[in-house]
Each structure stands twice: as C-alpha cells, then as structure tokens.
C-alpha cells in the first residue's frame, strides 16, 4: 500500500551556514565595533547575547535575515522574550522546532480527515505517516496539506509504492 511521511524539520547545516554568515557580518558592522555580541548555536536553540536591548534587536535582525536567505523556514524558529538584566546586558533564545509535536500533528490529522480523503493517518515519533490504496489519493493529500498553513513548515518524505 503506498504511503508517505509528513515531517517538519529544519536543515541543521543551513542553520550553521546562516549563523556563520551572521557572525561574519557582525564582525564587520560599524554599530557593533568594540561591543560584545555573540551568537551561540546549541542543540535545538540559538542564543543571542548583546550589551543592550537595541544591539540585541539588531543582532536578531541579522540572524533572522541570514536564516531567511539560506532558505530556513522561519515558522520553525520560535522567538522567546528577550531577558534584559539590571546592568543592561540582553539575552534572547531562538528555539528551533524539529518534528511535529502533539497539537500540530493532531491539527494536521484532523484537517486531512475533514478533507474526506480515503487515507489512513498515523502519528509516529514526531511525524505523520499517511497511507492509502492509490497514489492519486496520496498526491491529493500532499496538495491539500501544501495549500494549508498549519504554522509549521511541512515537507514530505519516504514516498513508497
């Protein structure tokens, strides 16, 4: 029986490339000369630190711009509120969402069921497996999911006959 998987993943190499470009721009920008501003990339988050809130805002704009230019879907980047200390240092975390979490997966599954397609849905380990009897039905589901905005980036993998 033909099937495919709906996933929501961000390419880690593209994030790394974008952050390296942002660091290069940060080193050459005049408004950041002589200040301490850094970009740290941890497992599923990007940590931005700067001397004050204005520089943090500029740093965030640089990083978001570079991520967008590298083709990283910004719907999978969650911005936390900036933490500003009493002495003025500012810090912000950008969370990177990998995979479909419970509520988003349920929302996608409900939308597919409401669409009246003759397919089976299964939520498996941060992805949705969709299987059906005909390839045409699966292609209709792919077109349907692409046409909707679920608030996360969706891609389709493991198409099997």
CSV table of C-alpha atoms in Angstrom, one decimal:
chain,number,residue,atom,x,y,z
A,1,UNK,CA,0.0,0.0,0.0
A,2,UNK,CA,1.5,3.4,-1.0
A,3,UNK,CA,2.5,5.8,1.8
A,4,UNK,CA,4.5,8.9,2.7
A,5,UNK,CA,5.5,10.8,5.8
A,6,UNK,CA,4.7,14.4,6.7
A,7,UNK,CA,7.6,15.9,8.6
A,8,UNK,CA,8.6,19.3,9.9
A,9,UNK,CA,12.4,19.5,10.0
A,10,UNK,CA,14.9,22.3,9.6
A,11,UNK,CA,18.2,21.6,7.9
A,12,UNK,CA,20.9,21.9,10.6
A,13,UNK,CA,23.7,22.6,8.1
A,14,UNK,CA,21.8,25.5,6.6
A,15,UNK,CA,21.3,26.9,10.1
A,16,UNK,CA,25.0,26.6,10.7
A,17,UNK,CA,25.9,28.3,7.4
A,18,UNK,CA,23.5,31.1,8.2
A,19,UNK,CA,24.9,31.7,11.6
A,20,UNK,CA,28.5,31.7,10.2
A,21,UNK,CA,27.4,34.4,7.7
A,22,UNK,CA,25.8,36.3,10.5
A,23,UNK,CA,29.0,36.2,12.6
A,24,UNK,CA,31.0,37.5,9.7
A,25,UNK,CA,28.6,40.4,9.2
A,26,UNK,CA,28.6,41.0,12.9
A,27,UNK,CA,32.4,41.4,12.8
A,28,UNK,CA,32.3,43.9,10.0
A,29,UNK,CA,29.3,46.0,11.1
A,30,UNK,CA,30.3,49.5,12.4
A,31,UNK,CA,27.5,49.7,15.0
A,32,UNK,CA,28.9,46.5,16.7
A,33,UNK,CA,32.6,47.6,16.8
A,34,UNK,CA,34.0,47.5,20.3
A,35,UNK,CA,31.0,45.7,21.8
A,36,UNK,CA,30.4,42.2,23.0
A,37,UNK,CA,27.7,40.5,21.0
A,38,UNK,CA,27.7,36.8,20.3
A,39,UNK,CA,25.7,34.1,18.6
A,40,UNK,CA,25.8,30.6,20.1
A,41,UNK,CA,24.3,27.6,18.4
A,42,UNK,CA,23.3,24.8,20.8
A,43,UNK,CA,21.4,21.6,20.1
A,44,UNK,CA,17.9,23.0,19.4
A,45,UNK,CA,18.3,26.7,20.1
A,46,UNK,CA,20.3,29.8,19.1
A,47,UNK,CA,21.4,32.0,21.9
A,48,UNK,CA,21.9,35.7,21.2
A,49,UNK,CA,23.7,38.0,23.7
A,50,UNK,CA,24.5,41.7,23.4
A,51,UNK,CA,25.3,44.7,25.6
A,52,UNK,CA,21.8,46.2,25.4
A,53,UNK,CA,18.4,45.8,24.0
A,54,UNK,CA,19.0,47.9,20.9
A,55,UNK,CA,22.0,45.9,19.9
A,56,UNK,CA,20.2,42.6,20.6
A,57,UNK,CA,17.4,43.7,18.3
A,58,UNK,CA,20.0,44.4,15.6
A,59,UNK,CA,21.7,41.1,16.2
A,60,UNK,CA,18.3,39.3,16.0
A,61,UNK,CA,17.5,41.0,12.6
A,62,UNK,CA,20.9,39.9,11.2
A,63,UNK,CA,20.4,36.3,12.3
A,64,UNK,CA,16.7,36.1,11.1
A,65,UNK,CA,17.7,37.7,7.8
A,66,UNK,CA,20.5,35.3,7.2
A,67,UNK,CA,18.3,32.3,8.1
A,68,UNK,CA,15.7,33.5,5.6
A,69,UNK,CA,18.2,34.0,2.9
A,70,UNK,CA,19.5,30.4,3.4
A,71,UNK,CA,16.0,29.0,2.9
A,72,UNK,CA,15.3,28.1,6.6
A,73,UNK,CA,11.6,28.3,7.2
A,74,UNK,CA,11.1,30.8,9.9
A,75,UNK,CA,7.8,29.2,11.1
A,76,UNK,CA,10.0,26.6,12.8
A,77,UNK,CA,12.0,29.3,14.7
A,78,UNK,CA,10.3,30.3,17.9
A,79,UNK,CA,11.5,33.6,19.5
A,80,UNK,CA,11.5,33.8,23.2
A,81,UNK,CA,11.1,37.1,25.0
A,82,UNK,CA,14.5,38.9,25.5
A,83,UNK,CA,15.9,38.8,29.0
A,84,UNK,CA,17.4,42.1,29.9
A,85,UNK,CA,19.5,42.3,33.1
A,86,UNK,CA,19.6,45.2,35.5
A,87,UNK,CA,23.1,46.2,34.3
A,88,UNK,CA,21.8,46.3,30.7
A,89,UNK,CA,23.0,43.0,29.2
A,90,UNK,CA,20.4,41.4,26.9
A,91,UNK,CA,20.0,37.8,26.0
A,92,UNK,CA,17.5,36.0,23.8
A,93,UNK,CA,16.8,32.4,22.8
A,94,UNK,CA,15.5,31.3,19.4
A,95,UNK,CA,14.1,27.8,19.7
A,96,UNK,CA,14.4,25.5,16.7
A,97,UNK,CA,11.4,23.2,16.3
A,98,UNK,CA,12.3,19.8,14.8
A,99,UNK,CA,9.4,17.4,14.1
A,100,UNK,CA,5.7,17.7,14.6
A,101,UNK,CA,4.7,18.0,18.2
A,102,UNK,CA,1.3,16.7,19.6
A,103,UNK,CA,-1.1,19.5,19.0
A,104,UNK,CA,0.2,20.4,15.5
A,105,UNK,CA,0.2,16.8,14.4
A,106,UNK,CA,-3.4,16.4,15.7
A,107,UNK,CA,-4.4,19.5,13.8
A,108,UNK,CA,-2.9,18.2,10.5
A,109,UNK,CA,-4.5,14.8,11.0
A,110,UNK,CA,-7.9,16.4,11.8
A,111,UNK,CA,-7.6,18.6,8.6
A,112,UNK,CA,-6.9,15.5,6.5
A,113,UNK,CA,-9.8,13.7,8.0
A,114,UNK,CA,-12.1,16.7,7.5
A,115,UNK,CA,-11.0,16.8,3.8
A,116,UNK,CA,-12.7,13.5,3.2
A,117,UNK,CA,-9.7,11.7,1.8
A,118,UNK,CA,-9.7,7.9,1.7
A,119,UNK,CA,-6.4,7.5,3.5
A,120,UNK,CA,-5.2,6.4,6.9
A,121,UNK,CA,-3.2,8.7,9.2
A,122,UNK,CA,-0.8,7.6,11.9
A,123,UNK,CA,1.2,9.8,14.3
A,124,UNK,CA,4.7,8.2,14.7
A,125,UNK,CA,7.6,9.7,16.5
A,126,UNK,CA,7.3,13.4,15.5
A,127,UNK,CA,6.0,12.7,12.0
A,128,UNK,CA,2.7,11.6,10.4
A,129,UNK,CA,2.5,8.5,8.2
A,130,UNK,CA,-0.2,8.7,5.6
A,131,UNK,CA,-1.1,5.6,3.6
A,132,UNK,CA,-3.8,4.8,1.1
A,133,UNK,CA,-4.7,2.5,-1.7
A,134,UNK,CA,-4.0,4.8,-4.7
A,135,UNK,CA,-1.1,7.1,-5.4
A,136,UNK,CA,-3.6,9.7,-6.7
A,137,UNK,CA,-5.2,10.0,-3.3
A,138,UNK,CA,-1.9,10.5,-1.6
A,139,UNK,CA,-1.0,13.2,-4.2
A,140,UNK,CA,-4.3,14.9,-3.4
A,141,UNK,CA,-3.4,14.8,0.3
A,142,UNK,CA,0.0,16.3,-0.4
A,143,UNK,CA,-1.5,19.1,-2.4
A,144,UNK,CA,-4.1,19.7,0.3
A,145,UNK,CA,-1.5,19.9,3.1
A,146,UNK,CA,0.7,22.3,1.0
A,147,UNK,CA,-2.3,24.6,0.4
A,148,UNK,CA,-3.0,24.9,4.2
A,149,UNK,CA,-0.9,26.9,6.7
A,150,UNK,CA,-0.5,25.0,9.9
A,151,UNK,CA,2.0,27.4,11.5
A,152,UNK,CA,5.0,25.0,10.9
A,153,UNK,CA,7.0,24.1,7.8
A,154,UNK,CA,5.8,20.8,6.3
A,155,UNK,CA,7.7,18.6,4.0
A,156,UNK,CA,7.0,15.1,2.6
A,157,UNK,CA,9.5,12.2,2.7
A,158,UNK,CA,9.6,8.4,2.2
A,159,UNK,CA,7.1,8.2,-0.6
A,160,UNK,CA,6.7,4.4,-1.1
A,161,UNK,CA,4.6,2.4,-3.6
